[in-house]
Amino acid sequence: MRMPLRKQRNKHIQRVLLEAAKLGPRHRHDLALVHERALQKGNRNRATLAVARKMVAYLLVVDREQRNFVPEEEYKDKAV
């Protein structure tokens, strides 16, 4: 279920997450795709929130599996 980020928050973490979500699409192709898809449906703020939600999903997977975050490029290199 998608819940508003602003309702379940630590305001400091939210600020950092939103700033990272603004920069994320510039550095990661998968986040740029999420941003573009959301931008076509709505405005820039909603697109930034979509990227933030995707980033939270990444963080939750890393936390749930209790392992270190490995960037996609390094993960692909190890798998080959």
mmCIF file of C-alpha atoms in Angstrom:
data_model
loop_
_atom_site.group_PDB
_atom_site.id
_atom_site.type_symbol
_atom_site.label_atom_id
_atom_site.label_comp_id
_atom_site.label_asym_id
_atom_site.label_seq_id
_atom_site.Cartn_x
_atom_site.Cartn_y
_atom_site.Cartn_z
ATOM 1 C CA MET A 1 0.000 0.000 0.000
ATOM 2 C CA ARG A 2 1.383 3.407 -0.909
ATOM 3 C CA MET A 3 1.243 5.789 2.030
ATOM 4 C CA PRO A 4 2.193 9.464 2.073
ATOM 5 C CA LEU A 5 5.824 9.982 3.039
ATOM 6 C CA ARG A 6 4.933 13.025 5.086
ATOM 7 C CA LYS A 7 2.669 11.110 7.503
ATOM 8 C CA GLN A 8 5.227 8.541 8.626
ATOM 9 C CA ARG A 9 8.361 10.515 9.019
ATOM 10 C CA ASN A 10 11.392 11.735 10.706
ATOM 11 C CA LYS A 11 11.638 15.259 9.299
ATOM 12 C CA HIS A 12 15.431 15.150 9.007
ATOM 13 C CA ILE A 13 15.443 11.860 7.129
ATOM 14 C CA GLN A 14 12.616 13.097 4.914
ATOM 15 C CA ARG A 15 14.579 16.204 3.953
ATOM 16 C CA VAL A 16 17.690 14.200 3.087
ATOM 17 C CA LEU A 17 15.642 11.638 1.169
ATOM 18 C CA LEU A 18 13.898 14.282 -0.922
ATOM 19 C CA GLU A 19 17.182 16.024 -1.718
ATOM 20 C CA ALA A 20 18.652 12.666 -2.775
ATOM 21 C CA ALA A 21 15.549 11.981 -4.880
ATOM 22 C CA LYS A 22 16.095 15.257 -6.730
ATOM 23 C CA LEU A 23 19.671 14.262 -7.606
ATOM 24 C CA GLY A 24 19.091 10.533 -8.097
ATOM 25 C CA PRO A 25 17.700 10.651 -11.644
ATOM 26 C CA ARG A 26 20.822 12.506 -12.809
ATOM 27 C CA HIS A 27 23.077 9.667 -11.675
ATOM 28 C CA ARG A 28 20.992 6.487 -11.997
ATOM 29 C CA HIS A 29 19.235 5.408 -15.172
ATOM 30 C CA ASP A 30 16.595 3.333 -13.341
ATOM 31 C CA LEU A 31 15.646 6.301 -11.157
ATOM 32 C CA ALA A 32 15.532 8.522 -14.244
ATOM 33 C CA LEU A 33 12.989 6.127 -15.781
ATOM 34 C CA VAL A 34 10.840 6.266 -12.642
ATOM 35 C CA HIS A 35 11.058 10.065 -12.688
ATOM 36 C CA GLU A 36 10.100 10.331 -16.367
ATOM 37 C CA ARG A 37 7.131 7.970 -16.001
ATOM 38 C CA ALA A 38 5.818 9.901 -13.008
ATOM 39 C CA LEU A 39 6.474 13.241 -14.692
ATOM 40 C CA GLN A 40 4.261 12.232 -17.620
ATOM 41 C CA LYS A 41 1.405 11.490 -15.209
ATOM 42 C CA GLY A 42 1.748 14.510 -12.935
ATOM 43 C CA ASN A 43 3.943 17.370 -11.897
ATOM 44 C CA ARG A 44 7.610 17.563 -10.908
ATOM 45 C CA ASN A 45 6.932 17.254 -7.162
ATOM 46 C CA ARG A 46 5.032 13.993 -7.624
ATOM 47 C CA ALA A 47 7.833 12.684 -9.811
ATOM 48 C CA THR A 48 10.344 13.484 -7.068
ATOM 49 C CA LEU A 49 8.158 11.636 -4.550
ATOM 50 C CA ALA A 50 8.003 8.621 -6.866
ATOM 51 C CA VAL A 51 11.800 8.527 -6.952
ATOM 52 C CA ALA A 52 11.930 8.887 -3.153
ATOM 53 C CA ARG A 53 9.540 5.951 -2.771
ATOM 54 C CA LYS A 54 11.742 3.843 -5.058
ATOM 55 C CA MET A 55 14.771 4.766 -2.973
ATOM 56 C CA VAL A 56 12.913 3.807 0.216
ATOM 57 C CA ALA A 57 12.096 0.453 -1.384
ATOM 58 C CA TYR A 58 15.821 -0.091 -2.029
ATOM 59 C CA LEU A 59 16.633 0.821 1.569
ATOM 60 C CA LEU A 60 13.988 -1.534 2.934
ATOM 61 C CA VAL A 61 15.335 -4.469 0.924
ATOM 62 C CA VAL A 62 18.866 -3.814 2.158
ATOM 63 C CA ASP A 63 17.579 -3.576 5.737
ATOM 64 C CA ARG A 64 15.338 -6.627 5.489
ATOM 65 C CA GLU A 65 18.133 -8.806 4.128
ATOM 66 C CA GLN A 66 20.603 -7.328 6.645
ATOM 67 C CA ARG A 67 23.394 -6.872 4.156
ATOM 68 C CA ASN A 68 25.520 -4.057 2.832
ATOM 69 C CA PHE A 69 24.232 -1.972 -0.053
ATOM 70 C CA VAL A 70 25.932 -2.947 -3.313
ATOM 71 C CA PRO A 71 25.492 -0.665 -6.332
ATOM 72 C CA GLU A 72 23.950 -2.332 -9.364
ATOM 73 C CA GLU A 73 27.133 -2.098 -11.441
ATOM 74 C CA GLU A 74 29.196 -3.949 -8.832
ATOM 75 C CA TYR A 75 26.451 -6.542 -8.342
ATOM 76 C CA LYS A 76 26.355 -7.289 -12.085
ATOM 77 C CA ASP A 77 30.160 -7.623 -12.176
ATOM 78 C CA LYS A 78 30.087 -10.186 -9.359
ATOM 79 C CA ALA A 79 27.234 -12.165 -10.949
ATOM 80 C CA VAL A 80 29.106 -12.585 -14.254
#
